[in-house]
Short mmCIF file of N, CA and C in Angstrom, two decimals:
data_model
loop_
_atom_site.label_atom_id
_atom_site.label_comp_id
_atom_site.label_asym_id
_atom_site.label_seq_id
_atom_site.Cartn_x
_atom_site.Cartn_y
_atom_site.Cartn_z
N MET V 1 13.55 -4.63 1.25
CA MET V 1 12.32 -4.13 1.66
C MET V 1 11.96 -5.66 2.60
N HIS V 2 11.17 -5.10 3.69
CA HIS V 2 10.68 -6.56 4.90
C HIS V 2 9.42 -5.86 5.43
N ILE V 3 8.56 -7.18 4.84
CA ILE V 3 7.37 -6.84 5.50
C ILE V 3 7.04 -7.70 6.36
N ALA V 4 6.73 -7.72 7.49
CA ALA V 4 6.63 -8.53 8.79
C ALA V 4 4.84 -8.69 8.68
N ILE V 5 4.30 -9.85 9.00
CA ILE V 5 2.76 -10.23 9.24
C ILE V 5 2.93 -10.67 10.71
N LEU V 6 2.49 -9.87 11.56
CA LEU V 6 2.49 -10.22 13.04
C LEU V 6 1.11 -11.36 12.89
N THR V 7 1.51 -12.59 13.70
CA THR V 7 0.70 -13.93 13.69
C THR V 7 0.95 -14.53 14.98
N PHE V 8 -0.03 -14.53 15.62
CA PHE V 8 -0.30 -14.89 17.05
C PHE V 8 -1.20 -16.49 17.05
N ASP V 9 -0.99 -17.12 18.04
CA ASP V 9 -1.78 -18.53 18.27
C ASP V 9 -3.38 -18.06 18.28
N GLY V 10 -3.81 -18.93 17.35
CA GLY V 10 -5.10 -18.88 17.42
C GLY V 10 -5.49 -18.01 16.06
N PHE V 11 -4.71 -17.53 15.43
CA PHE V 11 -4.32 -16.57 14.12
C PHE V 11 -5.76 -17.34 12.90
N ASN V 12 -6.39 -16.28 11.83
CA ASN V 12 -7.38 -16.38 10.91
C ASN V 12 -6.13 -16.74 10.14
N GLU V 13 -6.32 -17.76 8.94
CA GLU V 13 -5.59 -18.17 8.07
C GLU V 13 -5.93 -17.46 6.91
N LEU V 14 -7.00 -16.79 7.00
CA LEU V 14 -7.12 -15.77 5.50
C LEU V 14 -6.74 -14.75 5.89
N ASP V 15 -6.68 -14.05 7.01
CA ASP V 15 -6.37 -12.86 7.33
C ASP V 15 -4.93 -12.83 7.15
N SER V 16 -4.19 -13.79 7.42
CA SER V 16 -2.57 -13.69 7.67
C SER V 16 -2.06 -13.83 5.83
N LEU V 17 -2.54 -15.39 5.55
CA LEU V 17 -2.28 -15.92 4.43
C LEU V 17 -2.54 -15.35 2.97
N ILE V 18 -3.53 -14.76 3.23
CA ILE V 18 -4.23 -14.13 1.55
C ILE V 18 -2.73 -12.71 1.71
N ALA V 19 -2.88 -11.97 2.71
CA ALA V 19 -1.98 -10.86 2.79
C ALA V 19 -0.58 -11.24 2.05
N LEU V 20 0.00 -12.24 2.47
CA LEU V 20 1.41 -13.28 2.75
C LEU V 20 1.26 -13.54 1.20
N GLY V 21 0.15 -14.15 0.54
CA GLY V 21 0.24 -14.64 -1.28
C GLY V 21 0.28 -13.60 -2.20
N ILE V 22 -0.54 -12.30 -1.78
CA ILE V 22 -0.32 -11.35 -2.77
C ILE V 22 0.97 -10.55 -2.57
N LEU V 23 1.43 -10.20 -1.57
CA LEU V 23 2.39 -9.81 -1.13
C LEU V 23 3.68 -10.31 -1.89
N ASN V 24 3.86 -11.31 -1.87
CA ASN V 24 5.06 -12.32 -2.59
C ASN V 24 4.70 -12.26 -3.93
N ARG V 25 3.78 -11.99 -4.48
CA ARG V 25 3.71 -11.90 -5.80
C ARG V 25 4.79 -10.56 -6.63
N ILE V 26 5.14 -9.82 -5.65
CA ILE V 26 6.39 -8.98 -5.98
C ILE V 26 7.66 -9.52 -5.83
N LYS V 27 8.36 -9.29 -7.21
CA LYS V 27 9.57 -10.39 -7.42
C LYS V 27 10.49 -9.31 -7.57
N VAL V 28 11.13 -8.94 -6.79
CA VAL V 28 12.26 -7.43 -7.14
C VAL V 28 13.27 -7.79 -6.08
N PRO V 29 14.49 -7.59 -6.07
CA PRO V 29 15.73 -7.96 -5.09
C PRO V 29 15.15 -7.45 -4.00
N GLY V 30 15.72 -8.35 -2.51
CA GLY V 30 15.45 -7.40 -1.70
C GLY V 30 14.23 -7.27 -1.07
N TRP V 31 13.13 -7.81 -1.41
CA TRP V 31 11.75 -7.94 -1.15
C TRP V 31 11.47 -9.32 -0.39
N ARG V 32 10.86 -9.39 0.88
CA ARG V 32 10.91 -10.13 1.83
C ARG V 32 9.77 -9.72 2.74
N VAL V 33 8.53 -10.84 2.55
CA VAL V 33 7.67 -10.93 3.56
C VAL V 33 7.78 -12.12 4.40
N SER V 34 7.31 -12.06 5.79
CA SER V 34 7.73 -13.15 6.66
C SER V 34 6.79 -12.83 7.73
N ILE V 35 6.03 -14.30 8.46
CA ILE V 35 5.40 -14.36 9.12
C ILE V 35 6.03 -13.99 10.49
N ALA V 36 5.51 -13.31 11.35
CA ALA V 36 6.42 -12.65 12.63
C ALA V 36 5.35 -13.20 13.58
N SER V 37 6.54 -14.04 14.71
CA SER V 37 5.63 -14.48 16.00
C SER V 37 6.59 -14.33 17.26
N SER V 38 5.77 -14.52 18.36
CA SER V 38 6.27 -14.34 19.55
C SER V 38 7.16 -15.94 20.27
N THR V 39 6.37 -16.66 19.11
CA THR V 39 7.37 -18.10 19.59
C THR V 39 7.40 -19.03 18.14
N PRO V 40 8.22 -19.92 18.34
CA PRO V 40 8.89 -20.32 16.95
C PRO V 40 7.72 -20.94 16.00
N ALA V 41 6.56 -21.31 16.10
CA ALA V 41 5.33 -21.87 15.69
C ALA V 41 4.39 -21.54 16.19
N VAL V 42 3.02 -21.12 15.39
CA VAL V 42 1.77 -20.87 15.83
C VAL V 42 0.86 -21.71 15.06
N ARG V 43 0.07 -21.81 16.00
CA ARG V 43 -1.33 -22.79 15.41
C ARG V 43 -2.61 -21.68 15.34
N SER V 44 -3.24 -22.24 14.05
CA SER V 44 -4.41 -21.15 13.41
C SER V 44 -5.79 -21.76 14.53
N MET V 45 -6.53 -20.78 14.31
CA MET V 45 -7.96 -21.51 14.46
C MET V 45 -8.76 -22.35 14.33
N ASN V 46 -8.25 -22.63 13.40
CA ASN V 46 -8.42 -24.20 12.74
C ASN V 46 -7.55 -25.30 12.93
N GLY V 47 -6.51 -25.08 13.62
CA GLY V 47 -5.56 -26.12 13.84
C GLY V 47 -4.15 -26.11 12.71
N VAL V 48 -4.07 -25.12 11.89
CA VAL V 48 -3.00 -25.06 11.00
C VAL V 48 -1.58 -24.41 11.52
N VAL V 49 -0.51 -25.34 11.46
CA VAL V 49 0.33 -24.67 12.06
C VAL V 49 1.46 -24.08 11.17
N LEU V 50 2.15 -22.61 11.52
CA LEU V 50 3.03 -22.34 10.60
C LEU V 50 4.51 -22.14 11.81
N GLN V 51 5.26 -22.13 11.23
CA GLN V 51 6.82 -21.94 11.48
C GLN V 51 7.15 -20.51 11.28
N ALA V 52 7.10 -19.68 12.21
CA ALA V 52 7.70 -18.02 12.46
C ALA V 52 8.99 -18.27 11.20
N GLN V 53 8.93 -16.80 10.45
CA GLN V 53 10.12 -16.42 9.92
C GLN V 53 10.88 -15.40 10.33
N ALA V 54 10.38 -14.78 11.36
CA ALA V 54 10.76 -13.81 12.07
C ALA V 54 10.05 -13.41 13.37
N THR V 55 11.05 -13.09 14.21
CA THR V 55 10.70 -12.60 15.53
C THR V 55 10.12 -11.32 15.65
N LEU V 56 9.48 -11.22 16.85
CA LEU V 56 8.74 -9.57 17.05
C LEU V 56 9.87 -8.49 16.79
N ALA V 57 10.90 -8.81 17.70
CA ALA V 57 12.12 -7.92 17.37
C ALA V 57 12.35 -7.39 16.14
N GLN V 58 12.40 -8.52 15.06
CA GLN V 58 12.57 -8.30 13.70
C GLN V 58 11.38 -7.51 13.15
N ALA V 59 10.20 -7.55 13.52
CA ALA V 59 9.04 -7.02 12.86
C ALA V 59 8.92 -5.50 13.32
N CYS V 60 9.81 -5.37 14.22
CA CYS V 60 9.65 -3.95 14.96
C CYS V 60 10.54 -2.93 14.03
N THR V 61 11.51 -3.73 13.49
CA THR V 61 12.77 -2.99 12.53
C THR V 61 11.84 -3.44 11.16
N ALA V 62 10.76 -3.86 10.78
CA ALA V 62 10.72 -4.00 9.34
C ALA V 62 10.06 -2.91 8.77
N ASP V 63 10.05 -2.51 7.65
CA ASP V 63 9.95 -1.32 6.74
C ASP V 63 8.40 -1.11 6.72
N ALA V 64 7.73 -2.21 6.84
CA ALA V 64 5.98 -2.23 7.14
C ALA V 64 5.78 -3.54 7.76
N VAL V 65 4.69 -3.39 8.83
CA VAL V 65 4.15 -4.66 9.36
C VAL V 65 2.55 -4.84 9.08
N VAL V 66 2.33 -5.98 9.11
CA VAL V 66 0.66 -6.29 9.02
C VAL V 66 0.42 -7.03 10.15
N VAL V 67 -0.60 -6.49 11.12
CA VAL V 67 -1.02 -7.07 12.27
C VAL V 67 -2.07 -8.11 11.88
N GLY V 68 -1.75 -9.22 12.01
CA GLY V 68 -2.96 -10.05 11.54
C GLY V 68 -4.08 -10.36 12.69
N SER V 69 -5.36 -11.02 12.43
CA SER V 69 -5.93 -11.49 13.44
C SER V 69 -6.27 -12.67 14.13
N GLY V 70 -7.38 -12.85 14.50
CA GLY V 70 -7.22 -14.45 15.13
C GLY V 70 -8.14 -14.29 16.63
N VAL V 71 -8.61 -15.48 16.89
CA VAL V 71 -9.92 -15.71 18.01
C VAL V 71 -8.79 -15.30 19.56
N ARG V 72 -7.62 -14.78 19.64
CA ARG V 72 -7.16 -14.78 20.52
C ARG V 72 -6.42 -13.43 20.91
N THR V 73 -6.62 -12.44 20.03
CA THR V 73 -6.30 -11.03 20.26
C THR V 73 -6.68 -10.33 21.49
N ARG V 74 -7.71 -10.58 22.22
CA ARG V 74 -8.18 -10.17 23.44
C ARG V 74 -6.80 -10.45 24.80
N ALA V 75 -6.31 -11.84 24.19
CA ALA V 75 -5.40 -12.15 25.29
C ALA V 75 -4.10 -11.51 25.18
N VAL V 76 -4.03 -11.43 23.59
CA VAL V 76 -3.02 -10.98 23.04
C VAL V 76 -2.70 -9.60 23.44
N VAL V 77 -3.71 -8.75 23.63
CA VAL V 77 -3.61 -7.27 24.04
C VAL V 77 -3.53 -7.17 25.68
N ALA V 78 -4.04 -8.27 26.40
CA ALA V 78 -3.85 -8.16 27.63
C ALA V 78 -2.57 -8.65 28.29
N ASP V 79 -1.73 -9.14 27.57
CA ASP V 79 -0.64 -9.60 27.69
C ASP V 79 0.48 -8.48 27.84
N ALA V 80 0.73 -7.67 28.58
CA ALA V 80 1.76 -6.69 28.96
C ALA V 80 3.29 -6.78 28.41
N ALA V 81 3.62 -7.99 28.70
CA ALA V 81 5.35 -7.96 28.26
C ALA V 81 5.09 -8.77 26.78
N LEU V 82 4.03 -9.12 26.30
CA LEU V 82 4.17 -9.22 24.83
C LEU V 82 3.90 -7.88 23.88
N MET V 83 3.02 -7.08 24.65
CA MET V 83 2.72 -5.58 23.94
C MET V 83 3.80 -4.86 23.93
N ALA V 84 4.44 -4.96 25.49
CA ALA V 84 5.74 -3.87 25.50
C ALA V 84 6.82 -4.78 24.69
N GLN V 85 7.10 -5.93 23.84
CA GLN V 85 7.66 -5.88 22.48
C GLN V 85 7.28 -5.38 21.65
N LEU V 86 5.73 -4.97 21.11
CA LEU V 86 5.83 -4.31 19.97
C LEU V 86 5.98 -2.84 19.63
N ARG V 87 7.23 -2.52 19.92
CA ARG V 87 7.75 -0.82 19.52
C ARG V 87 7.59 -0.80 17.78
N LEU V 88 6.37 -0.43 17.34
CA LEU V 88 6.11 0.07 16.15
C LEU V 88 5.93 1.46 16.09
N ASP V 89 6.00 2.20 14.88
CA ASP V 89 5.79 3.27 14.65
C ASP V 89 5.97 3.87 13.42
N PRO V 90 4.52 4.31 12.81
CA PRO V 90 4.04 4.99 11.69
C PRO V 90 4.89 6.14 11.34
N ALA V 91 5.99 6.51 11.92
CA ALA V 91 6.40 7.45 11.56
C ALA V 91 7.83 6.70 10.66
N ARG V 92 8.11 5.50 10.74
CA ARG V 92 9.13 4.91 9.78
C ARG V 92 8.69 3.59 9.60
N GLN V 93 7.33 3.23 9.68
CA GLN V 93 6.80 2.03 8.96
C GLN V 93 5.23 2.37 8.50
N LEU V 94 5.15 1.43 7.41
CA LEU V 94 3.91 1.28 6.83
C LEU V 94 3.09 0.33 8.03
N LEU V 95 1.98 0.90 8.53
CA LEU V 95 1.32 -0.35 9.75
C LEU V 95 -0.12 -0.63 9.01
N ALA V 96 -0.33 -1.93 8.80
CA ALA V 96 -1.37 -2.15 8.68
C ALA V 96 -2.17 -3.23 9.34
N ALA V 97 -3.65 -3.04 9.67
CA ALA V 97 -3.95 -4.05 10.69
C ALA V 97 -5.43 -4.98 10.14
N GLN V 98 -5.24 -6.11 10.43
CA GLN V 98 -6.51 -6.76 9.56
C GLN V 98 -7.18 -7.11 10.90
N CYS V 99 -8.70 -7.00 10.86
CA CYS V 99 -9.61 -7.15 11.80
C CYS V 99 -9.45 -7.04 13.17
N SER V 100 -9.47 -8.07 13.92
CA SER V 100 -8.82 -7.57 15.47
C SER V 100 -7.55 -7.54 15.74
N GLY V 101 -6.53 -6.97 14.48
CA GLY V 101 -5.34 -6.79 14.63
C GLY V 101 -5.54 -5.43 14.83
N THR V 102 -6.84 -4.73 14.40
CA THR V 102 -6.60 -3.20 14.67
C THR V 102 -7.19 -2.72 16.36
N LEU V 103 -7.43 -4.11 16.87
CA LEU V 103 -7.41 -3.60 18.78
C LEU V 103 -6.01 -3.81 18.92
N VAL V 104 -5.22 -4.29 18.25
CA VAL V 104 -3.50 -4.38 18.70
C VAL V 104 -3.06 -2.89 18.64
N LEU V 105 -3.45 -2.50 17.46
CA LEU V 105 -3.26 -0.98 17.12
C LEU V 105 -3.42 0.04 18.05
N ALA V 106 -4.67 0.11 18.20
CA ALA V 106 -5.75 0.73 19.23
C ALA V 106 -4.90 0.64 20.99
N ARG V 107 -4.76 -0.46 20.77
CA ARG V 107 -4.25 -0.58 22.36
C ARG V 107 -2.68 -0.41 22.31
N LEU V 108 -2.02 0.07 21.44
CA LEU V 108 -0.71 0.63 21.29
C LEU V 108 -0.64 2.30 21.53
N GLY V 109 -1.83 2.55 21.49
CA GLY V 109 -1.94 3.97 20.79
C GLY V 109 -1.53 4.45 19.56
N LEU V 110 -1.78 3.87 18.26
CA LEU V 110 -1.19 4.16 17.34
C LEU V 110 -2.45 4.42 16.32
N LEU V 111 -3.52 4.49 16.88
CA LEU V 111 -4.62 4.80 16.47
C LEU V 111 -5.51 6.16 16.42
N GLN V 112 -4.84 6.95 17.80
CA GLN V 112 -5.37 7.98 18.30
C GLN V 112 -5.77 8.98 17.04
N GLY V 113 -6.93 9.40 16.95
CA GLY V 113 -7.23 10.44 15.88
C GLY V 113 -7.58 10.13 14.50
N LEU V 114 -7.35 8.97 14.67
CA LEU V 114 -7.60 8.32 13.26
C LEU V 114 -8.78 7.12 13.04
N PRO V 115 -9.72 7.30 12.25
CA PRO V 115 -10.83 5.97 11.98
C PRO V 115 -10.06 4.62 11.72
N ALA V 116 -11.08 3.92 11.72
CA ALA V 116 -10.42 2.49 11.81
C ALA V 116 -11.62 1.23 11.23
N CYS V 117 -11.13 0.40 10.42
CA CYS V 117 -12.01 -0.52 10.42
C CYS V 117 -11.48 -1.91 11.08
N THR V 118 -12.58 -2.56 11.41
CA THR V 118 -12.42 -3.84 11.92
C THR V 118 -13.73 -4.78 11.98
N ASP V 119 -12.89 -5.93 12.40
CA ASP V 119 -14.11 -7.00 11.91
C ASP V 119 -15.74 -6.94 12.95
N LEU V 120 -16.49 -7.41 12.79
CA LEU V 120 -18.21 -6.89 13.53
C LEU V 120 -17.95 -7.68 14.97
N THR V 121 -17.07 -8.35 15.23
CA THR V 121 -16.78 -9.10 16.70
C THR V 121 -16.00 -8.14 17.37
N THR V 122 -14.93 -7.79 16.79
CA THR V 122 -13.90 -6.87 17.34
C THR V 122 -14.26 -5.22 17.52
N LYS V 123 -15.22 -4.88 16.67
CA LYS V 123 -15.87 -3.49 16.90
C LYS V 123 -16.31 -3.07 18.12
N PRO V 124 -16.73 -3.43 18.95
CA PRO V 124 -17.20 -2.94 20.39
C PRO V 124 -15.76 -2.77 21.11
N TRP V 125 -14.94 -3.61 20.92
CA TRP V 125 -13.43 -3.49 21.83
C TRP V 125 -12.74 -2.10 21.35
N VAL V 126 -12.60 -2.03 20.02
CA VAL V 126 -11.85 -0.97 19.52
C VAL V 126 -12.66 0.15 19.86
N GLN V 127 -14.09 0.37 19.93
CA GLN V 127 -14.69 1.66 20.50
C GLN V 127 -14.27 1.60 21.53
N GLU V 128 -14.70 0.61 22.33
CA GLU V 128 -13.85 1.01 23.73
C GLU V 128 -12.59 1.61 24.09
N ALA V 129 -12.02 1.29 23.40
CA ALA V 129 -10.46 1.94 22.86
C ALA V 129 -10.47 3.43 23.10
N GLY V 130 -11.51 3.70 22.35
CA GLY V 130 -11.97 5.28 21.80
C GLY V 130 -11.44 5.45 20.42
N ILE V 131 -11.83 4.46 19.54
CA ILE V 131 -11.53 4.92 18.45
C ILE V 131 -12.76 4.42 17.69
N ALA V 132 -12.88 5.33 16.53
CA ALA V 132 -14.22 5.61 15.73
C ALA V 132 -14.28 4.22 14.82
N VAL V 133 -15.13 3.74 14.59
CA VAL V 133 -14.96 2.35 13.53
C VAL V 133 -15.81 2.48 12.48
N LEU V 134 -15.37 2.48 11.50
CA LEU V 134 -16.28 2.85 9.89
C LEU V 134 -16.89 1.45 9.69
N GLU V 135 -17.98 1.94 8.93
CA GLU V 135 -18.78 0.49 8.31
C GLU V 135 -18.17 0.29 7.02
N GLN V 136 -16.93 -0.03 6.80
CA GLN V 136 -16.33 -0.19 5.27
C GLN V 136 -15.04 -1.02 5.54
N PRO V 137 -14.69 -1.90 4.43
CA PRO V 137 -14.01 -2.74 4.26
C PRO V 137 -12.34 -2.39 4.80
N PHE V 138 -12.16 -0.86 4.28
CA PHE V 138 -10.49 -0.59 4.55
C PHE V 138 -10.64 1.11 4.36
N VAL V 139 -9.49 1.31 5.43
CA VAL V 139 -9.32 2.68 5.24
C VAL V 139 -7.88 2.78 5.72
N ALA V 140 -7.29 3.95 5.18
CA ALA V 140 -5.95 4.55 5.22
C ALA V 140 -5.81 5.72 5.52
N ARG V 141 -5.03 6.38 6.34
CA ARG V 141 -4.33 7.56 6.74
C ARG V 141 -2.73 7.71 7.04
N GLY V 142 -2.37 8.45 5.98
CA GLY V 142 -0.82 8.35 6.17
C GLY V 142 -0.29 7.13 5.98
N ASN V 143 0.45 6.39 7.05
CA ASN V 143 1.06 5.63 7.32
C ASN V 143 0.38 4.29 7.90
N VAL V 144 -1.10 4.12 8.36
CA VAL V 144 -1.68 3.60 8.67
C VAL V 144 -2.60 3.05 7.98
N ALA V 145 -2.98 1.64 8.22
CA ALA V 145 -4.59 1.29 7.30
C ALA V 145 -4.72 0.31 8.52
N THR V 146 -6.16 0.28 8.15
CA THR V 146 -6.96 -1.05 8.68
C THR V 146 -7.76 -1.47 7.52
N ALA V 147 -8.28 -2.54 8.30
CA ALA V 147 -9.36 -3.19 7.06
C ALA V 147 -10.11 -4.43 8.06
N GLY V 148 -11.54 -4.76 7.47
CA GLY V 148 -12.40 -5.25 8.19
C GLY V 148 -12.99 -5.92 7.65
N GLY V 149 -12.73 -7.66 7.90
CA GLY V 149 -13.67 -8.62 7.27
C GLY V 149 -12.46 -9.22 6.51
N CYS V 150 -12.14 -11.01 6.66
CA CYS V 150 -11.18 -11.32 6.36
C CYS V 150 -10.63 -10.97 4.87
N LEU V 151 -11.69 -11.01 3.91
CA LEU V 151 -11.18 -10.98 2.74
C LEU V 151 -10.96 -9.37 2.04
N ALA V 152 -10.94 -8.65 3.14
CA ALA V 152 -10.60 -7.32 2.74
C ALA V 152 -9.01 -7.34 3.35
N SER V 153 -8.62 -8.31 3.50
CA SER V 153 -7.14 -8.50 3.62
C SER V 153 -6.38 -7.97 2.22
N GLN V 154 -6.99 -8.30 1.32
CA GLN V 154 -6.26 -7.99 -0.11
C GLN V 154 -6.41 -6.52 -0.22
N TYR V 155 -7.23 -5.70 0.47
CA TYR V 155 -6.82 -4.28 0.41
C TYR V 155 -5.52 -4.09 1.22
N LEU V 156 -5.34 -4.23 2.16
CA LEU V 156 -4.12 -3.95 2.99
C LEU V 156 -3.39 -4.16 2.08
N ALA V 157 -2.69 -5.67 1.53
CA ALA V 157 -2.09 -6.19 0.72
C ALA V 157 -1.66 -5.21 -0.68
N CYS V 158 -2.90 -4.62 -1.41
CA CYS V 158 -2.71 -3.65 -2.31
C CYS V 158 -2.25 -2.49 -1.77
N TRP V 159 -2.76 -1.98 -0.86
CA TRP V 159 -2.06 -0.59 0.04
C TRP V 159 -0.55 -0.84 -0.31
N LEU V 160 0.01 -1.70 0.86
CA LEU V 160 1.20 -1.85 0.77
C LEU V 160 1.87 -1.80 -0.13
N ILE V 161 1.33 -2.65 -1.51
CA ILE V 161 2.57 -2.85 -2.59
C ILE V 161 2.55 -1.24 -3.35
N ALA V 162 1.16 -0.73 -3.32
CA ALA V 162 0.97 0.39 -4.07
C ALA V 162 2.01 1.41 -3.22
N ARG V 163 1.91 1.59 -2.23
CA ARG V 163 2.98 2.62 -1.59
C ARG V 163 4.32 2.26 -1.59
N LEU V 164 4.58 1.13 -1.51
CA LEU V 164 6.10 0.55 -1.85
C LEU V 164 6.48 0.58 -3.01
N GLN V 165 6.12 -0.08 -4.33
CA GLN V 165 6.35 -0.41 -5.05
C GLN V 165 5.49 0.38 -6.18
N GLY V 166 4.54 1.15 -6.22
CA GLY V 166 3.69 1.87 -7.10
C GLY V 166 2.62 1.07 -7.66
N GLU V 167 1.13 1.96 -7.86
CA GLU V 167 0.01 1.54 -8.09
C GLU V 167 0.20 0.52 -9.60
N ALA V 168 1.30 0.43 -10.49
CA ALA V 168 1.27 -0.32 -11.62
C ALA V 168 1.27 -1.61 -10.81
N ALA V 169 2.47 -1.99 -10.28
CA ALA V 169 2.65 -3.03 -9.20
C ALA V 169 1.42 -3.73 -8.69
N ALA V 170 0.70 -2.73 -7.74
CA ALA V 170 -0.29 -3.24 -6.94
C ALA V 170 -1.53 -3.71 -8.03
N ARG V 171 -1.38 -3.02 -9.16
CA ARG V 171 -2.41 -3.45 -10.46
C ARG V 171 -2.11 -4.91 -10.80
N GLU V 172 -0.50 -5.20 -10.71
CA GLU V 172 -0.58 -6.47 -11.59
C GLU V 172 -0.68 -7.24 -10.53
N ALA V 173 -0.36 -7.62 -9.13
CA ALA V 173 -0.31 -8.36 -8.11
C ALA V 173 -1.78 -8.81 -7.96
N MET V 174 -2.95 -8.34 -8.24
CA MET V 174 -4.24 -8.09 -7.81
C MET V 174 -4.66 -8.92 -9.05
N HIS V 175 -4.29 -8.56 -10.39
CA HIS V 175 -4.71 -8.70 -11.39
C HIS V 175 -4.47 -10.33 -11.36
N TYR V 176 -3.25 -11.11 -11.01
CA TYR V 176 -2.59 -11.75 -11.02
C TYR V 176 -3.68 -13.17 -9.87
N VAL V 177 -3.96 -12.63 -9.02
CA VAL V 177 -4.59 -13.31 -8.12
C VAL V 177 -6.31 -13.17 -7.88
N ALA V 178 -6.52 -12.40 -8.89
CA ALA V 178 -8.18 -12.31 -9.14
C ALA V 178 -8.66 -13.87 -9.78
N PRO V 179 -10.19 -14.22 -9.56
CA PRO V 179 -10.69 -15.00 -10.49
C PRO V 179 -10.83 -14.52 -11.89
N VAL V 180 -10.48 -15.78 -12.67
CA VAL V 180 -10.38 -15.81 -14.06
C VAL V 180 -12.05 -15.09 -14.51
N GLY V 181 -12.02 -14.51 -15.38
CA GLY V 181 -13.16 -13.82 -15.64
C GLY V 181 -13.55 -12.63 -15.44
N GLU V 182 -13.15 -12.16 -14.06
CA GLU V 182 -13.32 -11.19 -13.29
C GLU V 182 -12.16 -10.27 -13.04
N LYS V 183 -11.20 -10.53 -13.53
CA LYS V 183 -9.95 -9.98 -13.17
C LYS V 183 -9.70 -8.59 -13.06
N GLU V 184 -10.32 -8.08 -14.08
CA GLU V 184 -10.58 -6.41 -14.26
C GLU V 184 -11.46 -5.65 -13.09
N GLU V 185 -12.45 -6.48 -13.10
CA GLU V 185 -13.65 -6.16 -11.88
C GLU V 185 -12.82 -6.14 -10.49
N TYR V 186 -12.15 -7.17 -10.14
CA TYR V 186 -11.64 -7.21 -9.01
C TYR V 186 -10.38 -6.12 -8.65
N VAL V 187 -9.86 -5.89 -9.85
CA VAL V 187 -8.47 -5.12 -9.90
C VAL V 187 -9.18 -3.69 -9.52
N GLU V 188 -9.95 -3.04 -10.12
CA GLU V 188 -10.76 -1.84 -10.18
C GLU V 188 -11.20 -1.58 -8.61
N ARG V 189 -12.16 -3.04 -8.11
CA ARG V 189 -12.43 -2.75 -6.89
C ARG V 189 -11.72 -2.25 -5.57
N ALA V 190 -10.65 -3.35 -6.01
CA ALA V 190 -9.22 -2.64 -4.85
C ALA V 190 -8.58 -1.25 -5.00
N MET V 191 -8.48 -0.86 -6.25
CA MET V 191 -7.96 0.30 -6.17
C MET V 191 -9.17 1.35 -5.98
N ARG V 192 -10.53 1.34 -6.20
CA ARG V 192 -11.76 2.06 -5.74
C ARG V 192 -11.04 2.40 -4.16
N HIS V 193 -11.05 1.31 -3.71
CA HIS V 193 -10.41 1.34 -1.86
C HIS V 193 -9.13 1.81 -1.99
N VAL V 194 -8.21 1.64 -2.03
CA VAL V 194 -7.00 1.82 -2.21
C VAL V 194 -6.46 3.21 -2.83
N ALA V 195 -7.10 3.75 -3.85
CA ALA V 195 -6.20 4.90 -4.61
C ALA V 195 -6.68 6.18 -3.44
N PRO V 196 -7.65 6.56 -3.03
CA PRO V 196 -7.84 7.34 -2.43
C PRO V 196 -6.77 7.82 -1.14
N ALA V 197 -6.38 6.50 -0.65
CA ALA V 197 -5.26 7.07 0.30
C ALA V 197 -3.96 6.99 -0.50
N LEU V 198 -3.76 7.02 -1.44
CA LEU V 198 -2.54 7.12 -1.92
C LEU V 198 -2.16 8.32 -2.67
N ALA V 199 -3.39 9.21 -2.66
CA ALA V 199 -3.13 10.62 -3.27
C ALA V 199 -2.24 11.63 -2.14
#
């Protein structure tokens, strides 16, 4: 089971790394979560450098893909050669987009007929792509989920774990990362967002 987190230069650390941390709470044979990029290394919006663990081609064959966000997403979607490499397909993959990552899915034509969530800065660009943007942190329909707001990345991770390993595993992962003294509250809030998409 390979989950790839698409991460481009200018990426938002919270969006990619919160999902990475929660998804890696799953410790089963064959479970792999990787930072996937078009370059060997990427620099975040705050100067943090990450080494890529997977290529875009490997991400395109992953079981699930999280499209991360960042300050250069508009440049990403304007790069025709780069976008042509993103052969994603919700018929064979779970697809999740965080904040401006929603714009990537929109430009790939993967959100047609689906409502989406994104951050407030990206909202008008997603709407220009013909996608209805919801005023909420998370939504999922079928094999596609989107989230808006950096800390909503936890909902994407929770949804992916629930879809791939079951609700009990999702609850356990969220319980582990939640603040002490607020664990049950955090788990229940996450499941309130995610559970309707699991029915």
